[in-house]
Short mmCIF file of C-alpha atoms and ligand atoms in Angstrom, two decimals:
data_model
loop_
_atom_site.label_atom_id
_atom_site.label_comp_id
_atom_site.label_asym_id
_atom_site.label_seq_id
_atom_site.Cartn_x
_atom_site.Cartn_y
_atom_site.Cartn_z
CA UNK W 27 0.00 0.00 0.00
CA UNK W 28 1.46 3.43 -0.78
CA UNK W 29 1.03 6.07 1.11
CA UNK W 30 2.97 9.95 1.84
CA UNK W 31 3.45 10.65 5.36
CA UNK W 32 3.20 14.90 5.67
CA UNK W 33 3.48 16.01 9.23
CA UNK W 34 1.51 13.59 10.65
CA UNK W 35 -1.41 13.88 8.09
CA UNK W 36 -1.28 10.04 5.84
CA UNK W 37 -1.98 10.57 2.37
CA UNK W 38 -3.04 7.67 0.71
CA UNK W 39 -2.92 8.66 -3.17
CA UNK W 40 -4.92 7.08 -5.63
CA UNK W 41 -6.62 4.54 -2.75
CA UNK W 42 -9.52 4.17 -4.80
CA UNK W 43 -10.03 3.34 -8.01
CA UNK W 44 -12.66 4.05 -10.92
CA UNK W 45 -14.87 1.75 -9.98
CA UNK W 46 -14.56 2.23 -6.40
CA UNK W 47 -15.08 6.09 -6.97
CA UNK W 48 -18.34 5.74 -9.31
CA UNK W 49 -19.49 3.25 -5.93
CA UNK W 50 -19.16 6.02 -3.64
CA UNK W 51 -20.51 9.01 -6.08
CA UNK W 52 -23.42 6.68 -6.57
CA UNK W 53 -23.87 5.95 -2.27
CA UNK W 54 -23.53 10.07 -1.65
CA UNK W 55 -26.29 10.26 -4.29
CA UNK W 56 -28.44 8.50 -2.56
CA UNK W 57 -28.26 9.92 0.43
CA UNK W 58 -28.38 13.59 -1.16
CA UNK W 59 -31.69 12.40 -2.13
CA UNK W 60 -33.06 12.28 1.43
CA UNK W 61 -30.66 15.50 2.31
CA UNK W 62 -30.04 17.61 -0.22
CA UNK W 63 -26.68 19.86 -0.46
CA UNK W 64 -27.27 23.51 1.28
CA UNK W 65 -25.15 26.07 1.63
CA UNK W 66 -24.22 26.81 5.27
CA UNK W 67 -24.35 31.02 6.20
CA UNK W 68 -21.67 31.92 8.28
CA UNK W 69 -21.11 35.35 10.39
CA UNK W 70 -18.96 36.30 7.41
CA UNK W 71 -21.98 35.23 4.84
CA UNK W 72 -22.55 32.58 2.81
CA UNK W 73 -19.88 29.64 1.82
CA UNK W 74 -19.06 28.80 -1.28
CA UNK W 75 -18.93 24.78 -0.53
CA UNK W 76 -22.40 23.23 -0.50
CA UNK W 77 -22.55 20.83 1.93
CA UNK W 78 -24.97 17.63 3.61
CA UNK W 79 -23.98 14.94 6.08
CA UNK W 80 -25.01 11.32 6.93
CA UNK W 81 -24.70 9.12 10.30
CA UNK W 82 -25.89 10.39 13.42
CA UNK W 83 -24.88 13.83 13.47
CA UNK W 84 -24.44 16.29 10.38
CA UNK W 85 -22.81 20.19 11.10
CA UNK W 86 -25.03 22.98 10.95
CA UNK W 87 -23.81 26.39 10.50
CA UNK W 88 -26.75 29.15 10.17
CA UNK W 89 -26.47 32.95 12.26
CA UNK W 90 -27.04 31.13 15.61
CA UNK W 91 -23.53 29.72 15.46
CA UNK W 92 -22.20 26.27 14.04
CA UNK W 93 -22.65 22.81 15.73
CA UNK W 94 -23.26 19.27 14.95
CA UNK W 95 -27.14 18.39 14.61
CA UNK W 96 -29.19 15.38 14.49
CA UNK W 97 -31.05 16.95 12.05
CA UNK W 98 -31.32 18.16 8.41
CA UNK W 99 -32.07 22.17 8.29
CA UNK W 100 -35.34 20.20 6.69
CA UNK W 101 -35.93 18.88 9.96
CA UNK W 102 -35.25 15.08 8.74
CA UNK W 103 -32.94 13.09 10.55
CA UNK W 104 -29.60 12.52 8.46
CA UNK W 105 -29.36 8.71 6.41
CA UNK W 106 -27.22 6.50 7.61
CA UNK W 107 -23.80 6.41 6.60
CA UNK W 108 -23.37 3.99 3.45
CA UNK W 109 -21.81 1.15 3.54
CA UNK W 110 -18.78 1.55 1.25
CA UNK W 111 -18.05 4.43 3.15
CA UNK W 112 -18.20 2.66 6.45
CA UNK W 113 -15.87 0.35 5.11
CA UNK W 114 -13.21 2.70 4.07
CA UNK W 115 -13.08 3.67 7.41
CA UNK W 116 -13.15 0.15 9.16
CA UNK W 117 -9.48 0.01 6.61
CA UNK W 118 -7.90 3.17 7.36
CA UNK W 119 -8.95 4.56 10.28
CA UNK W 120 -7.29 2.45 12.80
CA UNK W 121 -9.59 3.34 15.53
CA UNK W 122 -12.32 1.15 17.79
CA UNK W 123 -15.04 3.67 17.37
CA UNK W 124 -17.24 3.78 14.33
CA UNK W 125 -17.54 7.56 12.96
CA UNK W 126 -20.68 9.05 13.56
CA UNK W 127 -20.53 11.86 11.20
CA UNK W 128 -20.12 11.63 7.10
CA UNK W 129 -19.46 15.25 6.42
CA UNK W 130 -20.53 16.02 2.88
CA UNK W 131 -18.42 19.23 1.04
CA UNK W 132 -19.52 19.93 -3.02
CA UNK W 133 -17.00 22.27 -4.70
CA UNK W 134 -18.05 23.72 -7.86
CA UNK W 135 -15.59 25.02 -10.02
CA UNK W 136 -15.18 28.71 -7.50
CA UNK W 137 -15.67 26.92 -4.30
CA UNK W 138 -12.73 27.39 -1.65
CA UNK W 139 -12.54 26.33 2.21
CA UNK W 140 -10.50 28.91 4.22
CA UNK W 141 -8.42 28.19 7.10
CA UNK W 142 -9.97 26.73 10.01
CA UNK W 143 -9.77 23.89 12.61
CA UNK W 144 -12.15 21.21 13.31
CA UNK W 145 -12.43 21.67 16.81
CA UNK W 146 -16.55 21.27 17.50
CA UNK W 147 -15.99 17.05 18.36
CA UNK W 148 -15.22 15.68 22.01
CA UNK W 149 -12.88 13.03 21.03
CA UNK W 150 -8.98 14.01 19.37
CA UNK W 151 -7.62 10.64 19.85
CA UNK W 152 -10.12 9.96 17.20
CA UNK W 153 -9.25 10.57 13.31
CA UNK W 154 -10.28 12.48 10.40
CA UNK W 155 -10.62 10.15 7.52
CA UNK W 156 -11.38 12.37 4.17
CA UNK W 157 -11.74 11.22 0.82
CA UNK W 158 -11.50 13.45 -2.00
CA UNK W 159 -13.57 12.87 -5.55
CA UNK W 160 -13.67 14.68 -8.86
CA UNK W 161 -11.52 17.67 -9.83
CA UNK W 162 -7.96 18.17 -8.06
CA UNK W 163 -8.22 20.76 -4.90
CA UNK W 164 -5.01 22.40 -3.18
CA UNK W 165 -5.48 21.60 -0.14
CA UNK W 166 -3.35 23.80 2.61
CA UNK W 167 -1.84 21.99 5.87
CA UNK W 168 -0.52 24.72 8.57
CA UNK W 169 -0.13 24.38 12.93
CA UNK W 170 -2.01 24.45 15.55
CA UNK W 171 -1.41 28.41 15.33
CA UNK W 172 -3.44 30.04 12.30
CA UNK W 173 0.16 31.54 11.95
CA UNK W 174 1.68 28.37 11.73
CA UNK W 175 3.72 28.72 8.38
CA UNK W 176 1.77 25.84 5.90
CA UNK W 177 2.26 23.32 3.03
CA UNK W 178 0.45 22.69 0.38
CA UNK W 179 -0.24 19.50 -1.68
CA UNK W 180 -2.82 19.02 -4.83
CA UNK W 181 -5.61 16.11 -3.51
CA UNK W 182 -6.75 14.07 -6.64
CA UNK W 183 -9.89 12.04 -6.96
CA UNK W 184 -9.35 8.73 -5.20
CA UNK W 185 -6.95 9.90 -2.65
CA UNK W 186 -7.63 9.73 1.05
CA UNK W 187 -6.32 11.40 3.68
CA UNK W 188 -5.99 10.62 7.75
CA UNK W 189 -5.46 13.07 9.96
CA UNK W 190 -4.35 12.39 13.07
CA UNK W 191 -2.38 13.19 16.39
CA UNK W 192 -0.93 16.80 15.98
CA UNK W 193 -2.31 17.25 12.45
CA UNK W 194 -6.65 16.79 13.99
CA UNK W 195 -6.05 19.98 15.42
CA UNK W 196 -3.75 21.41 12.80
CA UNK W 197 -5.51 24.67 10.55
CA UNK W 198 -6.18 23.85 7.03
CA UNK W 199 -8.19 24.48 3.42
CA UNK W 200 -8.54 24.16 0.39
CA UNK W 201 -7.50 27.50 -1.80
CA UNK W 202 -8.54 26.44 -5.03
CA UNK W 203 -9.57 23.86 -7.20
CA UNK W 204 -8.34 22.85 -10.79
CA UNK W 205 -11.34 22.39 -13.15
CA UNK W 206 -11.19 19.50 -15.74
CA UNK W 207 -8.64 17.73 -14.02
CA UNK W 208 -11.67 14.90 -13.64
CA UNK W 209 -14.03 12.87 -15.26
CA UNK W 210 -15.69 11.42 -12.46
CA UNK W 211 -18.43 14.57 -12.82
CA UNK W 212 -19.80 15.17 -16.47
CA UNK W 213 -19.86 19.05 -15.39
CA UNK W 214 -16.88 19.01 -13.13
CA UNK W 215 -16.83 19.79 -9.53
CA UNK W 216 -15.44 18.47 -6.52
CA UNK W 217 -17.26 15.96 -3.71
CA UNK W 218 -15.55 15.67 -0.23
CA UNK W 219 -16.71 13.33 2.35
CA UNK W 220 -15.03 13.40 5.90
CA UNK W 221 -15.50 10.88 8.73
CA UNK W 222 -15.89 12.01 12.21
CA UNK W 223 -16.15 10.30 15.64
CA UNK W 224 -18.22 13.33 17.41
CA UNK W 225 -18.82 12.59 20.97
C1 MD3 K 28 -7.37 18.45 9.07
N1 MD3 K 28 -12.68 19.70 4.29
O1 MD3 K 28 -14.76 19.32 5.98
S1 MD3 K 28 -10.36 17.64 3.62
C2 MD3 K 28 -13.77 19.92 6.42
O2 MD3 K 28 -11.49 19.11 1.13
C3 MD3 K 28 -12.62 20.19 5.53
O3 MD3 K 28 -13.45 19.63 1.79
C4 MD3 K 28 -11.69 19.99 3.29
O4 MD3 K 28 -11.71 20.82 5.94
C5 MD3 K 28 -12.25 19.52 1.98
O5 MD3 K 28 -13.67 20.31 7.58
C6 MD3 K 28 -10.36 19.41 3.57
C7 MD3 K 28 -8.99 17.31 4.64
C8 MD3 K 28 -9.25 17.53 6.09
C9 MD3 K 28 -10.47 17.24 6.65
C10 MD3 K 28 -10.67 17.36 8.00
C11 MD3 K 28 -9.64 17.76 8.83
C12 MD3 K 28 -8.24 17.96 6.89
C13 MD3 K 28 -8.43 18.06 8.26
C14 MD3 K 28 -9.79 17.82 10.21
C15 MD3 K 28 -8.74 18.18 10.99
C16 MD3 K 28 -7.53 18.50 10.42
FE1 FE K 29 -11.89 20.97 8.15
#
């Protein structure tokens, strides 16, 4: 198995293949069906990156603040977590708890993440897992400090990334992404799922 160790962040490039890519595009469908993509509003206005969750808890960012939810804006409670997805986990993850968030991020061709930590979960000791689909994002890696100097590296559909020990509570985003570096979307674009343990 190859994989690029970065600061404590494991790249695993090219983990998934066609067919295992078209799998999971076709799983997130599905579950987009019951809860559709929304863009969150932030203090700062809207984001760019669309975004829907499955598992037990999604995160909800509106004027009130952000959090994790157990519910849809809709009101619906989020699908379960598919089963390829699940699995990816059960491989990479190398931790006893089963994630309880599938974070969903859509990039169109202008969409951009700025820096920021994932701090709302309980538990650091578990990882991020994050699989990146479609068109090539530069994804930025800094410190714990937001003025932490940073590195970047291009993610590619079918990579996966853990992060884990210093690099959970490290500052990253993504600045850009190159459009028509994939196939995987007729009309281009970028998916993102991420795999959380929350409580
Ligand atoms: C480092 N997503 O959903 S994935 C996010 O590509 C997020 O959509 C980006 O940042 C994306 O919060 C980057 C890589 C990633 C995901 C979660 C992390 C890096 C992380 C959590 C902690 C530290
Ligand atoms: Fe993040």
């Amino acid at each position: 198995m190859t994989m690029i160790d970065i600061k404590d962040f494991r790249v695993f490039p090219g983990h998934l293949d066609r067919p295992a890519q078209e799998t999971l595009v076709a799983a997130v469908r599905d579950v987009l069906r019951h809860a559709p993509l929304f863009r969150p509003r932030t203090r700062r206005g809207p984001m760019s990156v669309r975004m829907s969750a499955a598992g037990d808890f999604g995160w909800i960012s509106d004027p009130k603040g952000y959090r994790y939810e157990a519910h849809h804006p809709d009101g619906q409670p989020w699908p379960p977590i598919p089963e390829p997805v699940m699995s990816l986990w059960r491989d990479l993850a190398d931790c006893p708890r089963d994630p309880e968030c599938c974070l969903i991020n859509w990039y169109d061709g202008d969409a951009r993440m700025g820096l920021h930590q994932d701090v709302d979960e309980q538990d650091f000791d578990c990882p991020v897992l994050s699989v990146s689909l479609g068109d090539e994002a530069l994804f930025r890696m800094g410190g714990t400090d937001r003025r932490d100097p940073t590195t970047s590296h291009w993610l590619k559909s079918g990579d996966v990334v853990l992060l884990r020990g210093a690099s959970r509570r490290a500052f990253h985003g993504i600045d850009r992404l190159r459009p028509g570096t994939s196939t995987l979307f007729p009309d281009g674009g970028r998916l993102n799922l991420t795999l959380r343990v929350v409580t």
